[in-house]
Amino acid sequence: MRKLITLIFIFGLLLSSVAQEKSMSKSEIQTFKENVKASAKSITTIKSDFTQYKHLDILSNDIETNGHMVFKSPNLVKWQYTKPFSYSVIFKEDQLLINDDGTKSNVDIGSSKLFKNLNELIISSIKGDMFIESDFNISYLKSNTYYKATFIPKEKAISNYIAQFELLFDKTNAQVFEVKMIEPSQDYTRIVFKNRVLNTPVSNAVFTH
């Protein structure tokens, strides 16, 4: 009986947590977008730790990796994975620079509209400045602690790879603290940022092999 009561209590908490998300009114959406854009406009650099969770339906547990992300305006991004393996990816102009534990390679993304769009999505997600109604169907929710924007790509070239993605914004500073990218198969990647530092000097040398 005690176990049953505990399960009912936990289930009730879960339902309460889900119910906390509510649709935003038009005026709330407008204010939210203005706050996010104002915050993004003030950002020149970002340094942040992150934990990435890769969910695959065929696996019982998510694949967890840890690393560090560096962004420098307008379009330099480096993802440095440190645990459980060493791997880095740099988006630089029209190049994707990869360092797989010392094995280096370059990929030209300039000729691929898909890679260009994905790169723009990544940069915009980091900055939280991506409310482009012409490219996405966007819905907005709120909870007691965060705002949530869900984006469904209108372009088939993107939707073939990303069915939708979700951004969670901290209510106190209108900055993104979690990104979730859902594939058409419903597998997904969830990235949670922490220890974020804004607008400190970042050398361009960071964005080299």
PDB file of C-alpha atoms in Angstrom:
ATOM      1  CA  MET A   1       0.000   0.000   0.000  1.00  0.00           C
ATOM      2  CA  ARG A   2       2.818   2.400   0.879  1.00  0.00           C
ATOM      3  CA  LYS A   3       4.450   1.798  -2.525  1.00  0.00           C
ATOM      4  CA  LEU A   4       1.136   2.406  -4.262  1.00  0.00           C
ATOM      5  CA  ILE A   5       0.644   5.709  -2.417  1.00  0.00           C
ATOM      6  CA  THR A   6       4.212   6.729  -3.356  1.00  0.00           C
ATOM      7  CA  LEU A   7       3.593   5.925  -7.022  1.00  0.00           C
ATOM      8  CA  ILE A   8       0.333   7.888  -7.004  1.00  0.00           C
ATOM      9  CA  PHE A   9       2.130  10.841  -5.401  1.00  0.00           C
ATOM     10  CA  ILE A  10       4.923  10.764  -8.013  1.00  0.00           C
ATOM     11  CA  PHE A  11       2.393  10.464 -10.825  1.00  0.00           C
ATOM     12  CA  GLY A  12       0.542  13.459  -9.434  1.00  0.00           C
ATOM     13  CA  LEU A  13       3.743  15.481  -9.390  1.00  0.00           C
ATOM     14  CA  LEU A  14       4.411  14.590 -13.000  1.00  0.00           C
ATOM     15  CA  LEU A  15       0.937  15.655 -14.038  1.00  0.00           C
ATOM     16  CA  SER A  16       1.355  18.879 -12.086  1.00  0.00           C
ATOM     17  CA  SER A  17       4.678  19.541 -13.817  1.00  0.00           C
ATOM     18  CA  VAL A  18       3.173  19.022 -17.264  1.00  0.00           C
ATOM     19  CA  ALA A  19       0.196  21.192 -16.419  1.00  0.00           C
ATOM     20  CA  GLN A  20       2.512  24.075 -15.534  1.00  0.00           C
ATOM     21  CA  GLU A  21       3.142  24.692 -19.229  1.00  0.00           C
ATOM     22  CA  LYS A  22       0.524  27.034 -20.639  1.00  0.00           C
ATOM     23  CA  SER A  23       0.068  28.845 -23.924  1.00  0.00           C
ATOM     24  CA  MET A  24       1.238  32.438 -24.056  1.00  0.00           C
ATOM     25  CA  SER A  25      -1.045  35.283 -25.080  1.00  0.00           C
ATOM     26  CA  LYS A  26      -0.246  37.469 -28.092  1.00  0.00           C
ATOM     27  CA  SER A  27       0.950  40.294 -25.870  1.00  0.00           C
ATOM     28  CA  GLU A  28       3.117  37.895 -23.841  1.00  0.00           C
ATOM     29  CA  ILE A  29       4.637  36.506 -27.028  1.00  0.00           C
ATOM     30  CA  GLN A  30       5.445  39.982 -28.295  1.00  0.00           C
ATOM     31  CA  THR A  31       7.074  41.011 -25.015  1.00  0.00           C
ATOM     32  CA  PHE A  32       8.984  37.723 -24.827  1.00  0.00           C
ATOM     33  CA  LYS A  33      10.359  38.089 -28.368  1.00  0.00           C
ATOM     34  CA  GLU A  34      11.415  41.666 -27.724  1.00  0.00           C
ATOM     35  CA  ASN A  35      13.229  40.658 -24.532  1.00  0.00           C
ATOM     36  CA  VAL A  36      15.003  37.761 -26.234  1.00  0.00           C
ATOM     37  CA  LYS A  37      16.118  39.897 -29.172  1.00  0.00           C
ATOM     38  CA  ALA A  38      17.330  42.669 -26.869  1.00  0.00           C
ATOM     39  CA  SER A  39      19.328  40.153 -24.845  1.00  0.00           C
ATOM     40  CA  ALA A  40      20.792  38.532 -27.973  1.00  0.00           C
ATOM     41  CA  LYS A  41      21.751  41.898 -29.436  1.00  0.00           C
ATOM     42  CA  SER A  42      23.908  42.671 -26.416  1.00  0.00           C
ATOM     43  CA  ILE A  43      25.923  39.443 -26.713  1.00  0.00           C
ATOM     44  CA  THR A  44      29.321  39.469 -28.439  1.00  0.00           C
ATOM     45  CA  THR A  45      30.802  36.285 -26.968  1.00  0.00           C
ATOM     46  CA  ILE A  46      29.560  33.265 -25.037  1.00  0.00           C
ATOM     47  CA  LYS A  47      31.497  30.623 -23.149  1.00  0.00           C
ATOM     48  CA  SER A  48      29.484  27.790 -21.680  1.00  0.00           C
ATOM     49  CA  ASP A  49      29.778  24.239 -20.443  1.00  0.00           C
ATOM     50  CA  PHE A  50      27.164  21.829 -21.731  1.00  0.00           C
ATOM     51  CA  THR A  51      25.830  18.342 -21.282  1.00  0.00           C
ATOM     52  CA  GLN A  52      24.424  16.613 -24.347  1.00  0.00           C
ATOM     53  CA  TYR A  53      21.913  13.779 -24.164  1.00  0.00           C
ATOM     54  CA  LYS A  54      21.365  11.666 -27.276  1.00  0.00           C
ATOM     55  CA  HIS A  55      18.128   9.680 -27.065  1.00  0.00           C
ATOM     56  CA  LEU A  56      17.709   6.639 -29.295  1.00  0.00           C
ATOM     57  CA  ASP A  57      14.618   4.463 -28.975  1.00  0.00           C
ATOM     58  CA  ILE A  58      16.721   1.338 -29.448  1.00  0.00           C
ATOM     59  CA  LEU A  59      18.756   2.143 -26.314  1.00  0.00           C
ATOM     60  CA  SER A  60      17.483   1.946 -22.749  1.00  0.00           C
ATOM     61  CA  ASN A  61      19.618   4.904 -21.610  1.00  0.00           C
ATOM     62  CA  ASP A  62      20.501   8.193 -23.270  1.00  0.00           C
ATOM     63  CA  ILE A  63      24.081   8.683 -24.477  1.00  0.00           C
ATOM     64  CA  GLU A  64      25.591  11.454 -22.344  1.00  0.00           C
ATOM     65  CA  THR A  65      28.534  13.611 -23.380  1.00  0.00           C
ATOM     66  CA  ASN A  66      30.050  16.722 -21.830  1.00  0.00           C
ATOM     67  CA  GLY A  67      31.973  19.635 -23.243  1.00  0.00           C
ATOM     68  CA  HIS A  68      32.460  23.339 -23.696  1.00  0.00           C
ATOM     69  CA  MET A  69      30.980  25.714 -26.251  1.00  0.00           C
ATOM     70  CA  VAL A  70      32.455  29.038 -27.414  1.00  0.00           C
ATOM     71  CA  PHE A  71      30.639  31.586 -29.572  1.00  0.00           C
ATOM     72  CA  LYS A  72      32.015  34.804 -31.031  1.00  0.00           C
ATOM     73  CA  SER A  73      29.869  37.241 -32.960  1.00  0.00           C
ATOM     74  CA  PRO A  74      28.868  37.241 -35.693  1.00  0.00           C
ATOM     75  CA  ASN A  75      29.213  33.576 -36.691  1.00  0.00           C
ATOM     76  CA  LEU A  76      32.075  31.680 -35.043  1.00  0.00           C
ATOM     77  CA  VAL A  77      31.097  28.602 -33.007  1.00  0.00           C
ATOM     78  CA  LYS A  78      33.204  25.860 -31.446  1.00  0.00           C
ATOM     79  CA  TRP A  79      31.840  22.723 -29.791  1.00  0.00           C
ATOM     80  CA  GLN A  80      34.565  20.988 -27.760  1.00  0.00           C
ATOM     81  CA  TYR A  81      33.555  17.556 -26.469  1.00  0.00           C
ATOM     82  CA  THR A  82      35.723  16.457 -23.562  1.00  0.00           C
ATOM     83  CA  LYS A  83      33.989  13.467 -21.984  1.00  0.00           C
ATOM     84  CA  PRO A  84      33.837  10.539 -22.641  1.00  0.00           C
ATOM     85  CA  PHE A  85      35.877  11.347 -25.789  1.00  0.00           C
ATOM     86  CA  SER A  86      37.871  14.215 -27.278  1.00  0.00           C
ATOM     87  CA  TYR A  87      36.236  15.760 -30.333  1.00  0.00           C
ATOM     88  CA  SER A  88      35.753  19.296 -31.601  1.00  0.00           C
ATOM     89  CA  VAL A  89      33.649  20.894 -34.316  1.00  0.00           C
ATOM     90  CA  ILE A  90      34.170  24.484 -35.467  1.00  0.00           C
ATOM     91  CA  PHE A  91      31.768  26.426 -37.678  1.00  0.00           C
ATOM     92  CA  LYS A  92      33.863  29.096 -39.370  1.00  0.00           C
ATOM     93  CA  GLU A  93      32.621  31.045 -42.381  1.00  0.00           C
ATOM     94  CA  ASP A  94      31.874  28.371 -44.993  1.00  0.00           C
ATOM     95  CA  GLN A  95      33.991  25.696 -43.359  1.00  0.00           C
ATOM     96  CA  LEU A  96      33.303  22.954 -40.847  1.00  0.00           C
ATOM     97  CA  LEU A  97      36.582  22.154 -39.056  1.00  0.00           C
ATOM     98  CA  ILE A  98      36.670  18.770 -37.324  1.00  0.00           C
ATOM     99  CA  ASN A  99      39.284  17.451 -34.902  1.00  0.00           C
ATOM    100  CA  ASP A 100      38.593  13.846 -33.934  1.00  0.00           C
ATOM    101  CA  ASP A 101      41.145  13.147 -31.188  1.00  0.00           C
ATOM    102  CA  GLY A 102      43.976  14.560 -33.329  1.00  0.00           C
ATOM    103  CA  THR A 103      42.625  13.524 -36.733  1.00  0.00           C
ATOM    104  CA  LYS A 104      41.733  16.748 -38.526  1.00  0.00           C
ATOM    105  CA  SER A 105      39.467  17.351 -41.507  1.00  0.00           C
ATOM    106  CA  ASN A 106      37.683  20.234 -43.226  1.00  0.00           C
ATOM    107  CA  VAL A 107      34.227  20.162 -44.808  1.00  0.00           C
ATOM    108  CA  ASP A 108      33.093  22.845 -47.238  1.00  0.00           C
ATOM    109  CA  ILE A 109      29.558  23.811 -46.266  1.00  0.00           C
ATOM    110  CA  GLY A 110      29.405  26.862 -48.526  1.00  0.00           C
ATOM    111  CA  SER A 111      27.964  24.924 -51.447  1.00  0.00           C
ATOM    112  CA  SER A 112      25.297  23.179 -49.358  1.00  0.00           C
ATOM    113  CA  LYS A 113      22.132  25.101 -48.551  1.00  0.00           C
ATOM    114  CA  LEU A 114      21.239  22.470 -45.954  1.00  0.00           C
ATOM    115  CA  PHE A 115      24.485  22.884 -44.017  1.00  0.00           C
ATOM    116  CA  LYS A 116      24.206  26.652 -44.288  1.00  0.00           C
ATOM    117  CA  ASN A 117      20.709  26.541 -42.823  1.00  0.00           C
ATOM    118  CA  LEU A 118      21.751  24.171 -40.049  1.00  0.00           C
ATOM    119  CA  ASN A 119      24.704  26.415 -39.196  1.00  0.00           C
ATOM    120  CA  GLU A 120      22.371  29.412 -39.009  1.00  0.00           C
ATOM    121  CA  LEU A 121      20.028  27.445 -36.768  1.00  0.00           C
ATOM    122  CA  ILE A 122      22.872  26.563 -34.415  1.00  0.00           C
ATOM    123  CA  ILE A 123      24.102  30.143 -34.170  1.00  0.00           C
ATOM    124  CA  SER A 124      20.595  31.522 -33.750  1.00  0.00           C
ATOM    125  CA  SER A 125      19.808  28.903 -31.100  1.00  0.00           C
ATOM    126  CA  ILE A 126      22.875  29.906 -29.115  1.00  0.00           C
ATOM    127  CA  LYS A 127      21.997  33.585 -29.318  1.00  0.00           C
ATOM    128  CA  GLY A 128      18.266  33.058 -28.947  1.00  0.00           C
ATOM    129  CA  ASP A 129      17.491  35.219 -31.959  1.00  0.00           C
ATOM    130  CA  MET A 130      15.552  33.105 -34.419  1.00  0.00           C
ATOM    131  CA  PHE A 131      11.887  34.030 -34.555  1.00  0.00           C
ATOM    132  CA  ILE A 132      11.577  33.849 -38.330  1.00  0.00           C
ATOM    133  CA  GLU A 133       7.939  33.154 -39.091  1.00  0.00           C
ATOM    134  CA  SER A 134       8.626  32.701 -42.817  1.00  0.00           C
ATOM    135  CA  ASP A 135      10.916  29.719 -42.100  1.00  0.00           C
ATOM    136  CA  PHE A 136       9.132  28.085 -39.166  1.00  0.00           C
ATOM    137  CA  ASN A 137       5.798  27.367 -37.615  1.00  0.00           C
ATOM    138  CA  ILE A 138       6.406  28.570 -34.061  1.00  0.00           C
ATOM    139  CA  SER A 139       4.422  27.928 -30.895  1.00  0.00           C
ATOM    140  CA  TYR A 140       5.023  29.468 -27.472  1.00  0.00           C
ATOM    141  CA  LEU A 141       4.480  28.081 -23.983  1.00  0.00           C
ATOM    142  CA  LYS A 142       5.349  29.272 -20.490  1.00  0.00           C
ATOM    143  CA  SER A 143       5.891  27.741 -17.075  1.00  0.00           C
ATOM    144  CA  ASN A 144       6.752  29.200 -13.703  1.00  0.00           C
ATOM    145  CA  THR A 145      10.476  29.219 -14.502  1.00  0.00           C
ATOM    146  CA  TYR A 146      10.917  29.257 -18.280  1.00  0.00           C
ATOM    147  CA  TYR A 147       9.525  30.163 -21.676  1.00  0.00           C
ATOM    148  CA  LYS A 148       9.422  27.503 -24.365  1.00  0.00           C
ATOM    149  CA  ALA A 149       9.467  28.078 -28.120  1.00  0.00           C
ATOM    150  CA  THR A 150       8.870  25.152 -30.484  1.00  0.00           C
ATOM    151  CA  PHE A 151       9.975  25.481 -34.106  1.00  0.00           C
ATOM    152  CA  ILE A 152       8.770  23.289 -36.973  1.00  0.00           C
ATOM    153  CA  PRO A 153      10.786  23.934 -40.163  1.00  0.00           C
ATOM    154  CA  LYS A 154       8.811  24.763 -43.278  1.00  0.00           C
ATOM    155  CA  GLU A 155      11.711  23.910 -45.582  1.00  0.00           C
ATOM    156  CA  LYS A 156      11.684  20.232 -46.544  1.00  0.00           C
ATOM    157  CA  ALA A 157      15.482  20.068 -46.796  1.00  0.00           C
ATOM    158  CA  ILE A 158      15.631  20.785 -43.078  1.00  0.00           C
ATOM    159  CA  SER A 159      12.510  18.915 -41.947  1.00  0.00           C
ATOM    160  CA  ASN A 160      13.939  15.728 -43.468  1.00  0.00           C
ATOM    161  CA  TYR A 161      16.616  15.906 -40.768  1.00  0.00           C
ATOM    162  CA  ILE A 162      14.975  17.897 -37.976  1.00  0.00           C
ATOM    163  CA  ALA A 163      11.246  17.473 -37.427  1.00  0.00           C
ATOM    164  CA  GLN A 164      11.187  20.184 -34.792  1.00  0.00           C
ATOM    165  CA  PHE A 165      13.336  21.767 -32.155  1.00  0.00           C
ATOM    166  CA  GLU A 166      12.579  23.359 -28.835  1.00  0.00           C
ATOM    167  CA  LEU A 167      14.301  26.158 -26.970  1.00  0.00           C
ATOM    168  CA  LEU A 168      13.898  26.814 -23.264  1.00  0.00           C
ATOM    169  CA  PHE A 169      14.551  30.395 -22.143  1.00  0.00           C
ATOM    170  CA  ASP A 170      15.303  31.480 -18.601  1.00  0.00           C
ATOM    171  CA  LYS A 171      12.595  33.876 -17.452  1.00  0.00           C
ATOM    172  CA  THR A 172      15.062  36.030 -15.531  1.00  0.00           C
ATOM    173  CA  ASN A 173      17.374  36.925 -18.441  1.00  0.00           C
ATOM    174  CA  ALA A 174      15.636  35.711 -21.637  1.00  0.00           C
ATOM    175  CA  GLN A 175      18.615  33.507 -22.541  1.00  0.00           C
ATOM    176  CA  VAL A 176      18.556  29.967 -23.906  1.00  0.00           C
ATOM    177  CA  PHE A 177      19.547  27.310 -21.387  1.00  0.00           C
ATOM    178  CA  GLU A 178      18.355  24.191 -23.215  1.00  0.00           C
ATOM    179  CA  VAL A 179      18.023  23.111 -26.851  1.00  0.00           C
ATOM    180  CA  LYS A 180      16.211  19.981 -28.016  1.00  0.00           C
ATOM    181  CA  MET A 181      16.378  18.796 -31.627  1.00  0.00           C
ATOM    182  CA  ILE A 182      13.878  16.097 -32.575  1.00  0.00           C
ATOM    183  CA  GLU A 183      14.423  13.956 -35.659  1.00  0.00           C
ATOM    184  CA  PRO A 184      11.630  12.583 -37.874  1.00  0.00           C
ATOM    185  CA  SER A 185      12.186   9.185 -36.207  1.00  0.00           C
ATOM    186  CA  GLN A 186      11.468  10.891 -32.830  1.00  0.00           C
ATOM    187  CA  ASP A 187      15.018  10.257 -31.662  1.00  0.00           C
ATOM    188  CA  TYR A 188      16.370  13.495 -30.267  1.00  0.00           C
ATOM    189  CA  THR A 189      19.391  15.401 -29.008  1.00  0.00           C
ATOM    190  CA  ARG A 190      19.034  17.561 -25.910  1.00  0.00           C
ATOM    191  CA  ILE A 191      21.722  20.059 -24.928  1.00  0.00           C
ATOM    192  CA  VAL A 192      21.707  21.719 -21.511  1.00  0.00           C
ATOM    193  CA  PHE A 193      23.950  24.753 -20.978  1.00  0.00           C
ATOM    194  CA  LYS A 194      25.461  25.735 -17.650  1.00  0.00           C
ATOM    195  CA  ASN A 195      28.180  28.032 -16.259  1.00  0.00           C
ATOM    196  CA  ARG A 196      27.566  30.535 -19.039  1.00  0.00           C
ATOM    197  CA  VAL A 197      29.896  33.542 -19.259  1.00  0.00           C
ATOM    198  CA  LEU A 198      29.038  36.441 -21.576  1.00  0.00           C
ATOM    199  CA  ASN A 199      31.040  39.137 -23.360  1.00  0.00           C
ATOM    200  CA  THR A 200      34.543  38.207 -22.252  1.00  0.00           C
ATOM    201  CA  PRO A 201      37.492  38.401 -24.708  1.00  0.00           C
ATOM    202  CA  VAL A 202      37.786  35.403 -27.059  1.00  0.00           C
ATOM    203  CA  SER A 203      40.751  35.090 -29.402  1.00  0.00           C
ATOM    204  CA  ASN A 204      40.167  34.076 -33.012  1.00  0.00           C
ATOM    205  CA  ALA A 205      42.841  31.435 -32.435  1.00  0.00           C
ATOM    206  CA  VAL A 206      40.208  29.455 -30.510  1.00  0.00           C
ATOM    207  CA  PHE A 207      38.475  28.750 -33.817  1.00  0.00           C
ATOM    208  CA  THR A 208      41.361  26.901 -35.460  1.00  0.00           C
ATOM    209  CA  HIS A 209      42.371  23.258 -35.410  1.00  0.00           C
TER     210      HIS A 209
END
